[in-house]
mmCIF file of C-alpha atoms in Angstrom:
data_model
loop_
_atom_site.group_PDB
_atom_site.id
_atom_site.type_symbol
_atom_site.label_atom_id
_atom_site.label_comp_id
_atom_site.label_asym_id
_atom_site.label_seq_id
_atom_site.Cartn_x
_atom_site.Cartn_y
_atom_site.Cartn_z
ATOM 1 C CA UNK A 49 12.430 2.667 24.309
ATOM 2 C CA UNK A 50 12.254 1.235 20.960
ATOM 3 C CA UNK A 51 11.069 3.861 17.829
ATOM 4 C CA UNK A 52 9.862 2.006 14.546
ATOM 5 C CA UNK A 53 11.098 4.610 11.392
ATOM 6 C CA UNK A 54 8.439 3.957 8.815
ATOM 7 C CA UNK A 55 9.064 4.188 4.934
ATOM 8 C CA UNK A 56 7.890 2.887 1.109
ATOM 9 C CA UNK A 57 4.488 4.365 1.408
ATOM 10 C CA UNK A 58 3.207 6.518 -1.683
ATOM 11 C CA UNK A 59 0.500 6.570 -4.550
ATOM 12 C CA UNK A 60 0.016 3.602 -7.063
ATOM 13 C CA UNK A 61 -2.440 2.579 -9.280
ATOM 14 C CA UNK A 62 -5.035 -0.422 -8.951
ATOM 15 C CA UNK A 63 -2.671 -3.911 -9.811
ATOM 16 C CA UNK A 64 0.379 -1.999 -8.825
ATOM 17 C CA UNK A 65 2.882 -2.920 -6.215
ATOM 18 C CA UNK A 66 4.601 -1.247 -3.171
ATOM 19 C CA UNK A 67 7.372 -2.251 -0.524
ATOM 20 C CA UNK A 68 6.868 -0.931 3.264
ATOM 21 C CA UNK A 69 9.916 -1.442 5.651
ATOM 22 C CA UNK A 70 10.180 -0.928 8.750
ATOM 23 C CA UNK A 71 13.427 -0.419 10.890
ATOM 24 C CA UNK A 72 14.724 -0.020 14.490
ATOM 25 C CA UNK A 73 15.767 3.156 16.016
ATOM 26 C CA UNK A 74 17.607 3.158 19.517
ATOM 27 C CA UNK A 75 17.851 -0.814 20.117
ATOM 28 C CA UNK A 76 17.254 -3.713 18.085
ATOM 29 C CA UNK A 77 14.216 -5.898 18.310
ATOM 30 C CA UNK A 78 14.881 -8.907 16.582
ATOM 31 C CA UNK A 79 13.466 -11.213 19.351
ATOM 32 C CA UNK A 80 10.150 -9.760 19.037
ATOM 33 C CA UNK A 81 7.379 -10.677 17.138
ATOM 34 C CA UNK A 82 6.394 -7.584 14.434
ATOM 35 C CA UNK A 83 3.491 -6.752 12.617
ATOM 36 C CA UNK A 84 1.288 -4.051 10.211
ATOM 37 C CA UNK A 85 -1.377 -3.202 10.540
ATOM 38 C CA UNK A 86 -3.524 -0.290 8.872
ATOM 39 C CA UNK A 87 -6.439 1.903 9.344
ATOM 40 C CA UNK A 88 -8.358 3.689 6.118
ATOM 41 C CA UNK A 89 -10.352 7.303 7.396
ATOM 42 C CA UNK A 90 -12.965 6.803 9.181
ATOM 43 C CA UNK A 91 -12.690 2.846 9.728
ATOM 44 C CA UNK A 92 -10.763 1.065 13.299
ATOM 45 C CA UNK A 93 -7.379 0.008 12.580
ATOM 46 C CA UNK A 94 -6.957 -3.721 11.360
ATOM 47 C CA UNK A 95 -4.295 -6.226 10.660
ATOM 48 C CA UNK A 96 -2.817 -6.883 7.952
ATOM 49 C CA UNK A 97 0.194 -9.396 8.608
ATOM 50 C CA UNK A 98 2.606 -10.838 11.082
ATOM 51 C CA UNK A 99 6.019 -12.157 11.600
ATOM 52 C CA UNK A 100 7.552 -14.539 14.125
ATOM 53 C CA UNK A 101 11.258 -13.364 15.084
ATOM 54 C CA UNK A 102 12.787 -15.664 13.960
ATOM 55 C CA UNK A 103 11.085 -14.841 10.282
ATOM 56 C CA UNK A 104 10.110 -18.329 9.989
ATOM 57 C CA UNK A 105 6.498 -17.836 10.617
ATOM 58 C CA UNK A 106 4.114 -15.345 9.049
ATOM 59 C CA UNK A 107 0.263 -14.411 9.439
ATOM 60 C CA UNK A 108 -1.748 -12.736 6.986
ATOM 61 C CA UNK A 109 -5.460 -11.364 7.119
ATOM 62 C CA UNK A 110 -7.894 -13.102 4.715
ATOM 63 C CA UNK A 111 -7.724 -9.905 3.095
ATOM 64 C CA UNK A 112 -4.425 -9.023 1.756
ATOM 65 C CA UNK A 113 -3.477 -13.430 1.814
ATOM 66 C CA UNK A 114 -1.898 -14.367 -1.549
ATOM 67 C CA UNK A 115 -0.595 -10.116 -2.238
ATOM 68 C CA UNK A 116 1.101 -9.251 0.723
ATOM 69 C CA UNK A 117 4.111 -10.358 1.762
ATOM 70 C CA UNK A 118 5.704 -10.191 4.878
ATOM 71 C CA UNK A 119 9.757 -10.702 5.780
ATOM 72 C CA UNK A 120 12.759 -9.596 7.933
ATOM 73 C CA UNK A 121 16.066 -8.163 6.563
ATOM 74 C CA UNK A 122 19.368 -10.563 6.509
ATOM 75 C CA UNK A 123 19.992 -9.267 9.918
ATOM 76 C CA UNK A 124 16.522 -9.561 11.287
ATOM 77 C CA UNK A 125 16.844 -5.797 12.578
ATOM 78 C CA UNK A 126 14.518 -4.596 9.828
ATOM 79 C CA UNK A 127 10.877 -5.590 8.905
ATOM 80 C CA UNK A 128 9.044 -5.642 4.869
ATOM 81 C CA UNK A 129 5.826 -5.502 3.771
ATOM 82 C CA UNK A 130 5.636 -6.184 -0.033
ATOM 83 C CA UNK A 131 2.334 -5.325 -1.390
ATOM 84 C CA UNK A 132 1.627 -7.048 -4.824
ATOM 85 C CA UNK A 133 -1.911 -6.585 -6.666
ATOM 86 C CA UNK A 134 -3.097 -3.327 -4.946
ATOM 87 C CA UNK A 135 -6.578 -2.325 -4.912
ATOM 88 C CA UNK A 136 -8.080 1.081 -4.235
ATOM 89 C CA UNK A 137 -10.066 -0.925 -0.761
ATOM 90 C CA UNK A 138 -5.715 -1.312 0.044
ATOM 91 C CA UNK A 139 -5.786 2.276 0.678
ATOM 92 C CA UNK A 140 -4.993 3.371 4.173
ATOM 93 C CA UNK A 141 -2.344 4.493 6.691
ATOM 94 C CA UNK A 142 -0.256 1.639 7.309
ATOM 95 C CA UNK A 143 1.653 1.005 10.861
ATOM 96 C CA UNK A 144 4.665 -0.953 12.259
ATOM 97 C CA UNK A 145 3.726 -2.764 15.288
ATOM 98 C CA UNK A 146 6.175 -4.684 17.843
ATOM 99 C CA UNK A 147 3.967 -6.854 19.841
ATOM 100 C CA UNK A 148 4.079 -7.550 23.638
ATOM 101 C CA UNK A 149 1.717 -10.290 23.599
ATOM 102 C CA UNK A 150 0.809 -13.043 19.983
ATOM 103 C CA UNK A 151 -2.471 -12.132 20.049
ATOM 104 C CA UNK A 152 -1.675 -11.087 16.265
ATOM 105 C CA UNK A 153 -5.255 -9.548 15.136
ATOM 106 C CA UNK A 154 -5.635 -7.478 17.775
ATOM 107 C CA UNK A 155 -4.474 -3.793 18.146
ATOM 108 C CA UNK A 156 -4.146 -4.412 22.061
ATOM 109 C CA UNK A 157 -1.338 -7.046 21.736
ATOM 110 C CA UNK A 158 0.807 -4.222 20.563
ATOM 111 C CA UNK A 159 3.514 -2.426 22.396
ATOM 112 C CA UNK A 160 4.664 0.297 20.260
ATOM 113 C CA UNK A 161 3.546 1.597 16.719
ATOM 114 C CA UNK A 162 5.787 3.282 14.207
ATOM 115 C CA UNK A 163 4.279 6.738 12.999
ATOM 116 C CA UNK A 164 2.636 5.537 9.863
ATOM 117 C CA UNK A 165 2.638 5.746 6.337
ATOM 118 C CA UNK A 166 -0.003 6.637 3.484
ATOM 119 C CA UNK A 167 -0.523 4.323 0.987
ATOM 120 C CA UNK A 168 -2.741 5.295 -1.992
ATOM 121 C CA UNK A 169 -4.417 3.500 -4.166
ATOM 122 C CA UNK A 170 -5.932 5.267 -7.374
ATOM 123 C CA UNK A 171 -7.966 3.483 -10.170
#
């Protein structure tokens, strides 16, 4: 069984800028496809971005394109999410997702979450 240990999440302000990793505990996974995703109280849990694993590709929602990016470490065990611009609408619980099928979007193509992270954003 794979576990995905979450960390980087905090509080920033509106136009500030936060890195999310994500890394492997009890086998690798670098021949799966990860993603994030995030879910903000009371809302379903969306995507947010997407990497092939071989870190060439990447997927972003129309939301977060042109401020998030999304990369894999040197040796493709562990997973980023650099957040650039942040708005307060950014705020949310954000989660590590190793897919089982490329159906990127969609919280059912996902075979195992990491535990999530809080990421606040004040203004």
């Amino acid at each position: 069984q794979v576990q995905l240990v979450e960390s980087g999440g905090g509080l920033v302000q509106a136009g500030g800028s936060l890195r999310l990793s994500c890394a492997p505990s009890g086998r690798t996974f670098s021949n799966y496809d990860m993603g994030w995703f995030r879910q903000a109280p009371g809302k379903e849990r969306e995507f947010v971005a997407a990497i092939s694993w071989s870190g060439a590709t990447t997927f972003y929602a129309d939301s977060v394109k042109g401020r998030f990016t999304m990369s894999r470490g040197n040796a493709k065990n562990t997973v980023y999410l650099r957040m650039n611009s942040l708005k307060p609408e950014d705020t949310a619980v954000y989660y590590c997702a190793l897919y089982r099928s490329d159906s990127y979007s969609n919280t059912e193509a996902v075979g195992s979450w990491g535990q999530g992270t809080q990421v606040t954003v004040s203004s």
